PDB file of C-alpha atoms and ligand atoms in Angstrom:
ATOM      1  CA  UNK A   2     -10.947   7.529 -11.225  1.00 96.00           C
ATOM      2  CA  UNK A   3      -7.355   7.624 -10.420  1.00 98.00           C
ATOM      3  CA  UNK A   4      -6.533  10.079  -8.057  1.00 98.00           C
ATOM      4  CA  UNK A   5      -2.819  11.171  -7.157  1.00 98.00           C
ATOM      5  CA  UNK A   6      -0.453  13.715  -5.550  1.00 98.00           C
ATOM      6  CA  UNK A   7       2.172  15.508  -7.373  1.00 98.00           C
ATOM      7  CA  UNK A   8       4.670  18.254  -7.429  1.00 97.00           C
ATOM      8  CA  UNK A   9       5.426  20.296 -11.063  1.00 96.00           C
ATOM      9  CA  UNK A  10       8.246  22.124 -11.762  1.00 93.00           C
ATOM     10  CA  UNK A  11       6.281  25.302 -10.417  1.00 91.00           C
ATOM     11  CA  UNK A  12       5.727  23.738  -6.935  1.00 93.00           C
ATOM     12  CA  UNK A  13       3.041  21.600  -5.104  1.00 91.00           C
ATOM     13  CA  UNK A  14       2.318  19.258  -3.707  1.00 96.00           C
ATOM     14  CA  UNK A  15      -1.241  19.211  -5.849  1.00 97.00           C
ATOM     15  CA  UNK A  16      -4.035  16.873  -5.814  1.00 97.00           C
ATOM     16  CA  UNK A  17      -5.506  15.521  -9.233  1.00 98.00           C
ATOM     17  CA  UNK A  18      -7.161  13.103 -11.236  1.00 98.00           C
ATOM     18  CA  UNK A  19      -5.371  11.188 -14.088  1.00 98.00           C
ATOM     19  CA  UNK A  20      -7.030  10.531 -17.405  1.00 96.00           C
ATOM     20  CA  UNK A  21      -5.381   9.273 -20.491  1.00 95.00           C
ATOM     21  CA  UNK A  22      -2.104  10.027 -19.427  1.00 96.00           C
ATOM     22  CA  UNK A  23      -3.258  13.688 -18.336  1.00 98.00           C
ATOM     23  CA  UNK A  24      -3.865  15.243 -14.627  1.00 98.00           C
ATOM     24  CA  UNK A  25      -6.598  17.577 -13.879  1.00 97.00           C
ATOM     25  CA  UNK A  26      -6.624  19.127 -10.568  1.00 97.00           C
ATOM     26  CA  UNK A  27      -9.202  18.298  -7.960  1.00 97.00           C
ATOM     27  CA  UNK A  28     -10.112  21.279  -5.775  1.00 95.00           C
ATOM     28  CA  UNK A  29     -11.638  20.959  -2.415  1.00 93.00           C
ATOM     29  CA  UNK A  30     -11.301  17.892   0.349  1.00 92.00           C
ATOM     30  CA  UNK A  31     -10.669  14.407  -1.016  1.00 92.00           C
ATOM     31  CA  UNK A  32     -12.845  13.219   1.367  1.00 94.00           C
ATOM     32  CA  UNK A  33     -15.672  15.743   1.980  1.00 93.00           C
ATOM     33  CA  UNK A  34     -16.284  17.087  -1.829  1.00 93.00           C
ATOM     34  CA  UNK A  35     -13.895  18.264  -4.529  1.00 94.00           C
ATOM     35  CA  UNK A  36     -14.418  19.730  -7.914  1.00 96.00           C
ATOM     36  CA  UNK A  37     -12.545  17.897 -10.988  1.00 96.00           C
ATOM     37  CA  UNK A  38     -10.669  20.250 -13.518  1.00 96.00           C
ATOM     38  CA  UNK A  39     -10.161  19.373 -17.217  1.00 96.00           C
ATOM     39  CA  UNK A  40      -6.981  16.990 -17.706  1.00 93.00           C
ATOM     40  CA  UNK A  41      -4.156  19.505 -18.806  1.00 94.00           C
ATOM     41  CA  UNK A  42      -0.897  18.548 -17.120  1.00 97.00           C
ATOM     42  CA  UNK A  43       0.799  15.559 -19.060  1.00 97.00           C
ATOM     43  CA  UNK A  44       1.824  12.817 -16.323  1.00 97.00           C
ATOM     44  CA  UNK A  45       5.384  12.514 -17.426  1.00 96.00           C
ATOM     45  CA  UNK A  46       5.867  16.117 -16.256  1.00 96.00           C
ATOM     46  CA  UNK A  47       4.920  15.967 -13.001  1.00 97.00           C
ATOM     47  CA  UNK A  48       7.236  14.323  -9.807  1.00 97.00           C
ATOM     48  CA  UNK A  49       4.384  11.646  -7.994  1.00 97.00           C
ATOM     49  CA  UNK A  50       4.021  11.998  -4.190  1.00 98.00           C
ATOM     50  CA  UNK A  51       2.251   9.229  -1.921  1.00 98.00           C
ATOM     51  CA  UNK A  52      -1.267   9.657  -3.051  1.00 98.00           C
ATOM     52  CA  UNK A  53      -2.116   9.990   0.448  1.00 97.00           C
ATOM     53  CA  UNK A  54      -0.564  10.908   3.834  1.00 97.00           C
ATOM     54  CA  UNK A  55      -2.438   8.573   6.244  1.00 98.00           C
ATOM     55  CA  UNK A  56      -3.069   9.434   9.912  1.00 97.00           C
ATOM     56  CA  UNK A  57      -2.222   5.705  10.657  1.00 98.00           C
ATOM     57  CA  UNK A  58      -1.049   2.489   8.566  1.00 98.00           C
ATOM     58  CA  UNK A  59      -2.765  -0.809  10.014  1.00 98.00           C
ATOM     59  CA  UNK A  60      -1.017  -4.024   8.697  1.00 98.00           C
ATOM     60  CA  UNK A  61      -2.084  -7.394   8.286  1.00 98.00           C
ATOM     61  CA  UNK A  62       0.308 -10.396   8.758  1.00 95.00           C
ATOM     62  CA  UNK A  63       0.274 -13.585   7.282  1.00 94.00           C
ATOM     63  CA  UNK A  64      -3.079 -13.412   5.226  1.00 97.00           C
ATOM     64  CA  UNK A  65      -1.908 -15.438   2.240  1.00 96.00           C
ATOM     65  CA  UNK A  66      -1.663 -19.012   3.098  1.00 93.00           C
ATOM     66  CA  UNK A  67       1.381 -19.648   0.827  1.00 92.00           C
ATOM     67  CA  UNK A  68       3.338 -16.710   2.562  1.00 88.00           C
ATOM     68  CA  UNK A  69       2.493 -18.135   6.047  1.00 86.00           C
ATOM     69  CA  UNK A  70       3.919 -21.451   4.436  1.00 89.00           C
ATOM     70  CA  UNK A  71       6.875 -20.072   3.134  1.00 89.00           C
ATOM     71  CA  UNK A  72       7.805 -18.433   6.622  1.00 87.00           C
ATOM     72  CA  UNK A  73       7.211 -21.825   8.589  1.00 88.00           C
ATOM     73  CA  UNK A  74       4.056 -20.400  10.685  1.00 89.00           C
ATOM     74  CA  UNK A  75       0.495 -21.126  11.206  1.00 90.00           C
ATOM     75  CA  UNK A  76      -2.285 -19.601   8.840  1.00 91.00           C
ATOM     76  CA  UNK A  77      -3.765 -17.188  11.749  1.00 93.00           C
ATOM     77  CA  UNK A  78      -7.251 -17.908  13.024  1.00 95.00           C
ATOM     78  CA  UNK A  79      -7.882 -14.121  13.518  1.00 96.00           C
ATOM     79  CA  UNK A  80      -6.430 -11.415  11.651  1.00 97.00           C
ATOM     80  CA  UNK A  81      -2.581 -10.761  12.790  1.00 96.00           C
ATOM     81  CA  UNK A  82      -2.230  -6.604  13.318  1.00 98.00           C
ATOM     82  CA  UNK A  83       0.660  -4.482  13.417  1.00 98.00           C
ATOM     83  CA  UNK A  84       1.503  -0.536  12.586  1.00 98.00           C
ATOM     84  CA  UNK A  85       3.867   1.266  10.261  1.00 98.00           C
ATOM     85  CA  UNK A  86       4.390   4.951  10.915  1.00 98.00           C
ATOM     86  CA  UNK A  87       3.147   7.501   8.868  1.00 98.00           C
ATOM     87  CA  UNK A  88       6.860   8.959   8.321  1.00 98.00           C
ATOM     88  CA  UNK A  89       7.719   5.172   6.664  1.00 98.00           C
ATOM     89  CA  UNK A  90       5.878   6.486   3.421  1.00 98.00           C
ATOM     90  CA  UNK A  91       7.341   7.198   0.330  1.00 98.00           C
ATOM     91  CA  UNK A  92       5.801   7.666  -3.250  1.00 98.00           C
ATOM     92  CA  UNK A  93       6.616   5.696  -6.558  1.00 98.00           C
ATOM     93  CA  UNK A  94       9.876   6.568  -7.844  1.00 97.00           C
ATOM     94  CA  UNK A  95      11.112   7.133  -4.717  1.00 98.00           C
ATOM     95  CA  UNK A  96      13.961   5.178  -3.337  1.00 98.00           C
ATOM     96  CA  UNK A  97      14.073   2.863  -0.305  1.00 98.00           C
ATOM     97  CA  UNK A  98      16.708   3.640   1.887  1.00 98.00           C
ATOM     98  CA  UNK A  99      18.622   0.533   3.286  1.00 97.00           C
ATOM     99  CA  UNK A 100      19.074   1.147   7.101  1.00 98.00           C
ATOM    100  CA  UNK A 101      22.924   0.066   8.121  1.00 97.00           C
ATOM    101  CA  UNK A 102      20.956  -1.851  11.203  1.00 97.00           C
ATOM    102  CA  UNK A 103      19.861  -4.538   8.866  1.00 98.00           C
ATOM    103  CA  UNK A 104      21.393  -7.124   6.471  1.00 97.00           C
ATOM    104  CA  UNK A 105      18.272  -8.330   5.384  1.00 98.00           C
ATOM    105  CA  UNK A 106      16.111  -6.085   3.798  1.00 98.00           C
ATOM    106  CA  UNK A 107      13.081  -7.604   1.922  1.00 98.00           C
ATOM    107  CA  UNK A 108       9.741  -6.315  -0.325  1.00 98.00           C
ATOM    108  CA  UNK A 109       6.449  -7.690   0.344  1.00 98.00           C
ATOM    109  CA  UNK A 110       3.759  -6.225  -2.586  1.00 98.00           C
ATOM    110  CA  UNK A 111       0.578  -5.843  -1.129  1.00 98.00           C
ATOM    111  CA  UNK A 112      -3.035  -4.429  -2.136  1.00 98.00           C
ATOM    112  CA  UNK A 113      -3.391  -1.393   0.191  1.00 98.00           C
ATOM    113  CA  UNK A 114      -6.857   0.327   1.196  1.00 98.00           C
ATOM    114  CA  UNK A 115      -7.785   3.891   1.539  1.00 98.00           C
ATOM    115  CA  UNK A 116     -10.299   4.818   4.038  1.00 98.00           C
ATOM    116  CA  UNK A 117     -12.685   7.919   3.131  1.00 98.00           C
ATOM    117  CA  UNK A 118     -14.675   8.310   6.164  1.00 97.00           C
ATOM    118  CA  UNK A 119     -14.298   7.932  10.059  1.00 98.00           C
ATOM    119  CA  UNK A 120     -15.479   4.243  11.101  1.00 97.00           C
ATOM    120  CA  UNK A 121     -15.917   1.981  13.890  1.00 98.00           C
ATOM    121  CA  UNK A 122     -17.875  -1.005  14.555  1.00 98.00           C
ATOM    122  CA  UNK A 123     -18.569  -1.820  10.913  1.00 98.00           C
ATOM    123  CA  UNK A 124     -19.869  -4.834   9.792  1.00 98.00           C
ATOM    124  CA  UNK A 125     -18.244  -6.203   6.545  1.00 97.00           C
ATOM    125  CA  UNK A 126     -21.321  -5.765   4.373  1.00 97.00           C
ATOM    126  CA  UNK A 127     -21.141  -1.926   5.130  1.00 97.00           C
ATOM    127  CA  UNK A 128     -17.358  -1.993   4.584  1.00 97.00           C
ATOM    128  CA  UNK A 129     -17.475  -0.953   0.937  1.00 96.00           C
ATOM    129  CA  UNK A 130     -19.506   2.484   2.098  1.00 96.00           C
ATOM    130  CA  UNK A 131     -16.249   3.439   4.387  1.00 97.00           C
ATOM    131  CA  UNK A 132     -13.507   2.998   1.579  1.00 98.00           C
ATOM    132  CA  UNK A 133     -12.108   5.372  -0.693  1.00 98.00           C
ATOM    133  CA  UNK A 134     -10.044   3.316  -2.628  1.00 98.00           C
ATOM    134  CA  UNK A 135      -7.421   1.190  -3.667  1.00 98.00           C
ATOM    135  CA  UNK A 136      -3.904   1.646  -3.737  1.00 98.00           C
ATOM    136  CA  UNK A 137       0.051  -0.392  -3.892  1.00 98.00           C
ATOM    137  CA  UNK A 138       2.162  -0.573  -1.134  1.00 98.00           C
ATOM    138  CA  UNK A 139       5.350  -2.484  -0.398  1.00 98.00           C
ATOM    139  CA  UNK A 140       5.517  -3.419   3.189  1.00 98.00           C
ATOM    140  CA  UNK A 141       9.503  -3.320   3.151  1.00 98.00           C
ATOM    141  CA  UNK A 142      10.633  -5.317   6.167  1.00 98.00           C
ATOM    142  CA  UNK A 143      14.363  -5.934   8.130  1.00 98.00           C
ATOM    143  CA  UNK A 144      13.552  -9.757   8.548  1.00 97.00           C
ATOM    144  CA  UNK A 145      16.639 -10.119  10.465  1.00 97.00           C
ATOM    145  CA  UNK A 146      15.611  -7.795  13.171  1.00 98.00           C
ATOM    146  CA  UNK A 147      11.614  -8.764  12.680  1.00 96.00           C
ATOM    147  CA  UNK A 148      13.424 -12.398  13.888  1.00 95.00           C
ATOM    148  CA  UNK A 149      15.727 -11.115  16.764  1.00 97.00           C
ATOM    149  CA  UNK A 150      13.407  -8.280  18.129  1.00 97.00           C
ATOM    150  CA  UNK A 151      10.499 -10.687  18.400  1.00 90.00           C
ATOM    151  CA  UNK A 152       8.168  -8.057  17.812  1.00 93.00           C
ATOM    152  CA  UNK A 153       7.925  -6.231  14.612  1.00 96.00           C
ATOM    153  CA  UNK A 154       8.247  -2.368  15.256  1.00 97.00           C
ATOM    154  CA  UNK A 155      11.402  -1.651  14.321  1.00 98.00           C
ATOM    155  CA  UNK A 156      12.117  -4.055  11.642  1.00 98.00           C
ATOM    156  CA  UNK A 157       8.669  -2.562   9.811  1.00 98.00           C
ATOM    157  CA  UNK A 158       9.467   1.374  10.639  1.00 98.00           C
ATOM    158  CA  UNK A 159      12.392   2.794   8.840  1.00 98.00           C
ATOM    159  CA  UNK A 160      12.025   5.842   7.050  1.00 98.00           C
ATOM    160  CA  UNK A 161      11.091   4.906   3.233  1.00 98.00           C
ATOM    161  CA  UNK A 162       9.932   1.765   4.303  1.00 98.00           C
ATOM    162  CA  UNK A 163       6.624   2.236   3.013  1.00 98.00           C
ATOM    163  CA  UNK A 164       6.040   2.825  -0.587  1.00 98.00           C
ATOM    164  CA  UNK A 165       2.543   3.629  -1.572  1.00 98.00           C
ATOM    165  CA  UNK A 166       1.123   4.409  -5.230  1.00 97.00           C
ATOM    166  CA  UNK A 167       1.161   5.350  -7.828  1.00 98.00           C
ATOM    167  CA  UNK A 168      -2.081   6.604  -7.167  1.00 98.00           C
ATOM    168  CA  UNK A 169      -5.571   5.678  -5.767  1.00 98.00           C
ATOM    169  CA  UNK A 170      -8.129   3.797  -7.941  1.00 98.00           C
ATOM    170  CA  UNK A 171     -11.427   4.246  -6.550  1.00 97.00           C
ATOM    171  CA  UNK A 172     -13.331   1.625  -8.953  1.00 95.00           C
ATOM    172  CA  UNK A 173     -11.952  -1.551  -8.543  1.00 94.00           C
ATOM    173  CA  UNK A 174     -13.206  -4.877  -7.372  1.00 92.00           C
ATOM    174  CA  UNK A 175     -10.756  -5.944  -4.087  1.00 92.00           C
ATOM    175  CA  UNK A 176     -11.958  -9.500  -4.243  1.00 93.00           C
ATOM    176  CA  UNK A 177      -9.992 -10.668  -7.596  1.00 94.00           C
ATOM    177  CA  UNK A 178      -7.225  -8.830  -8.718  1.00 96.00           C
ATOM    178  CA  UNK A 179      -3.773  -9.920  -9.938  1.00 98.00           C
ATOM    179  CA  UNK A 180      -0.938  -8.682  -7.828  1.00 98.00           C
ATOM    180  CA  UNK A 181       2.675  -9.168  -9.332  1.00 98.00           C
ATOM    181  CA  UNK A 182       5.981  -8.132  -7.910  1.00 98.00           C
ATOM    182  CA  UNK A 183       9.118  -8.089 -10.119  1.00 98.00           C
ATOM    183  CA  UNK A 184      12.800  -7.592  -8.698  1.00 98.00           C
ATOM    184  CA  UNK A 185      14.977  -6.020 -11.329  1.00 98.00           C
ATOM    185  CA  UNK A 186      12.253  -7.348 -14.186  1.00 98.00           C
ATOM    186  CA  UNK A 187      12.212 -10.767 -12.526  1.00 98.00           C
ATOM    187  CA  UNK A 188       8.957 -12.131 -11.603  1.00 98.00           C
ATOM    188  CA  UNK A 189       9.055 -12.878  -7.932  1.00 98.00           C
ATOM    189  CA  UNK A 190       5.565 -12.691  -6.689  1.00 98.00           C
ATOM    190  CA  UNK A 191       2.294 -13.457  -8.532  1.00 97.00           C
ATOM    191  CA  UNK A 192      -1.541 -14.153  -6.727  1.00 96.00           C
ATOM    192  CA  UNK A 193      -5.048 -13.350  -6.848  1.00 97.00           C
ATOM    193  CA  UNK A 194      -6.317 -11.182  -3.835  1.00 97.00           C
ATOM    194  CA  UNK A 195      -8.924 -13.720  -3.484  1.00 96.00           C
ATOM    195  CA  UNK A 196      -6.518 -15.855  -1.884  1.00 96.00           C
ATOM    196  CA  UNK A 197      -6.446 -14.056   1.072  1.00 97.00           C
ATOM    197  CA  UNK A 198      -7.235 -15.805   4.298  1.00 97.00           C
ATOM    198  CA  UNK A 199      -9.265 -12.764   5.464  1.00 97.00           C
ATOM    199  CA  UNK A 200     -10.885 -10.511   2.429  1.00 97.00           C
ATOM    200  CA  UNK A 201     -10.904  -6.830   2.902  1.00 98.00           C
ATOM    201  CA  UNK A 202     -14.291  -6.095   4.051  1.00 97.00           C
ATOM    202  CA  UNK A 203     -13.836  -8.947   6.872  1.00 98.00           C
ATOM    203  CA  UNK A 204     -10.454  -7.066   7.668  1.00 98.00           C
ATOM    204  CA  UNK A 205     -12.521  -3.736   7.993  1.00 98.00           C
ATOM    205  CA  UNK A 206     -15.024  -5.157  10.236  1.00 98.00           C
ATOM    206  CA  UNK A 207     -11.953  -6.681  12.587  1.00 98.00           C
ATOM    207  CA  UNK A 208      -9.809  -3.303  12.498  1.00 98.00           C
ATOM    208  CA  UNK A 209     -13.116  -1.551  13.349  1.00 98.00           C
ATOM    209  CA  UNK A 210     -13.911  -3.711  16.366  1.00 98.00           C
ATOM    210  CA  UNK A 211     -10.577  -2.518  17.669  1.00 98.00           C
ATOM    211  CA  UNK A 212      -9.582   1.085  16.752  1.00 98.00           C
ATOM    212  CA  UNK A 213     -11.737   4.141  14.570  1.00 98.00           C
ATOM    213  CA  UNK A 214     -10.719   4.266  10.973  1.00 98.00           C
ATOM    214  CA  UNK A 215     -10.204   7.639   9.857  1.00 98.00           C
ATOM    215  CA  UNK A 216     -10.722   9.535   6.334  1.00 98.00           C
ATOM    216  CA  UNK A 217      -7.059   8.891   4.803  1.00 98.00           C
ATOM    217  CA  UNK A 218      -6.107   5.723   7.029  1.00 98.00           C
ATOM    218  CA  UNK A 219      -4.101   3.122   5.006  1.00 98.00           C
ATOM    219  CA  UNK A 220      -4.722  -0.948   5.623  1.00 98.00           C
ATOM    220  CA  UNK A 221      -1.893  -2.777   4.125  1.00 98.00           C
ATOM    221  CA  UNK A 222      -3.601  -6.249   3.153  1.00 98.00           C
ATOM    222  CA  UNK A 223      -0.626  -8.871   3.644  1.00 97.00           C
ATOM    223  CA  UNK A 224       1.763  -9.843   1.084  1.00 97.00           C
ATOM    224  CA  UNK A 225       1.503 -13.387  -0.949  1.00 96.00           C
ATOM    225  CA  UNK A 226       4.435 -16.205  -1.370  1.00 96.00           C
ATOM    226  CA  UNK A 227       7.680 -15.224  -2.580  1.00 96.00           C
ATOM    227  CA  UNK A 228       9.077 -12.253  -0.264  1.00 97.00           C
ATOM    228  CA  UNK A 229      12.732 -11.995  -0.830  1.00 97.00           C
ATOM    229  CA  UNK A 230      15.816  -9.284  -0.132  1.00 98.00           C
ATOM    230  CA  UNK A 231      16.748  -6.700  -1.992  1.00 98.00           C
ATOM    231  CA  UNK A 232      20.156  -5.062  -2.280  1.00 98.00           C
ATOM    232  CA  UNK A 233      21.469  -1.418  -3.125  1.00 98.00           C
ATOM    233  CA  UNK A 234      21.114  -0.702  -7.022  1.00 98.00           C
ATOM    234  CA  UNK A 235      17.769  -2.765  -7.100  1.00 98.00           C
ATOM    235  CA  UNK A 236      14.246  -1.589  -8.665  1.00 98.00           C
ATOM    236  CA  UNK A 237      11.486  -3.545  -7.058  1.00 98.00           C
ATOM    237  CA  UNK A 238       7.870  -2.983  -9.287  1.00 98.00           C
ATOM    238  CA  UNK A 239       4.631  -4.062  -7.650  1.00 98.00           C
ATOM    239  CA  UNK A 240       1.884  -4.035 -10.264  1.00 98.00           C
ATOM    240  CA  UNK A 241      -1.372  -4.672  -9.437  1.00 98.00           C
ATOM    241  CA  UNK A 242      -4.254  -4.917 -12.126  1.00 96.00           C
ATOM    242  CA  UNK A 243      -6.551  -2.081 -12.483  1.00 96.00           C
ATOM    243  CA  UNK A 244      -4.376   0.315 -10.462  1.00 98.00           C
ATOM    244  CA  UNK A 245      -0.909   0.582 -11.692  1.00 97.00           C
ATOM    245  CA  UNK A 246       2.612  -0.027 -11.021  1.00 98.00           C
ATOM    246  CA  UNK A 247       4.392   1.093  -7.485  1.00 98.00           C
ATOM    247  CA  UNK A 248       8.322   1.225  -8.484  1.00 98.00           C
ATOM    248  CA  UNK A 249      10.908   1.616  -5.981  1.00 98.00           C
ATOM    249  CA  UNK A 250      14.700   1.759  -6.665  1.00 98.00           C
ATOM    250  CA  UNK A 251      16.744   0.693  -3.722  1.00 98.00           C
ATOM    251  CA  UNK A 252      19.810   2.877  -2.202  1.00 98.00           C
ATOM    252  CA  UNK A 253      22.124   2.671   0.712  1.00 96.00           C
ATOM    253  CA  UNK A 254      20.933   4.656   3.667  1.00 92.00           C
ATOM    254  CA  UNK A 255      22.913   6.322   6.459  1.00 86.00           C
TER     255      UNK A 255
HETATM  256 ZN1   ZN B 315       3.245  -7.349   5.085  1.00 85.85          ZN
END
């Protein structure tokens, strides 16, 4: 099932499910029980919102060997974790704003995991049970600030630096899906998620050995090789097989 949040001309935000280009409302609570109404709203008539408003966003650094190589850094022996603030989240179609503090803003296409229930100390073979579904993320990064600051909080945390969407797919296998990123229509990143250094269930086990995950939390699982800069006027599109396309125009910020 594809789950999305959206606005219509009459208002919102609303939560729905998508079937053949038509949205049906989901009534109730996404994580505790809901009812599916018949699809009757055309997708092209709505404005997409981020499919979830996460309490926290946990990111994994250098989780594809070829990306570690292009950054001239070692492949990590244990996952490198960092956080992005929920205030950075935007939906598909909403613009990434270039902050004036940076001259090198880069895209990072990533598979994102949406957590479905509160969990701590989860073994990899039990991880599937706490996952609600998967979406697409762009871990937008001010690469110059990431280098000059020595730690990553500022570089990863500007408003609009976490496009998420277009919706959550509850039924894919995260172990071998194709991820591509296009900048202005040109292919820049292409990999299978099977190339991850630490696959999804192992990441969940590692993260829950550190902190409690809650329903709605999101994990960004790292970017493959091919990251690069964007400028105002560009359009970044991250596609994951079985989920869809996350589209982000880039504009000058203030
Ligand atoms: Zn990243």
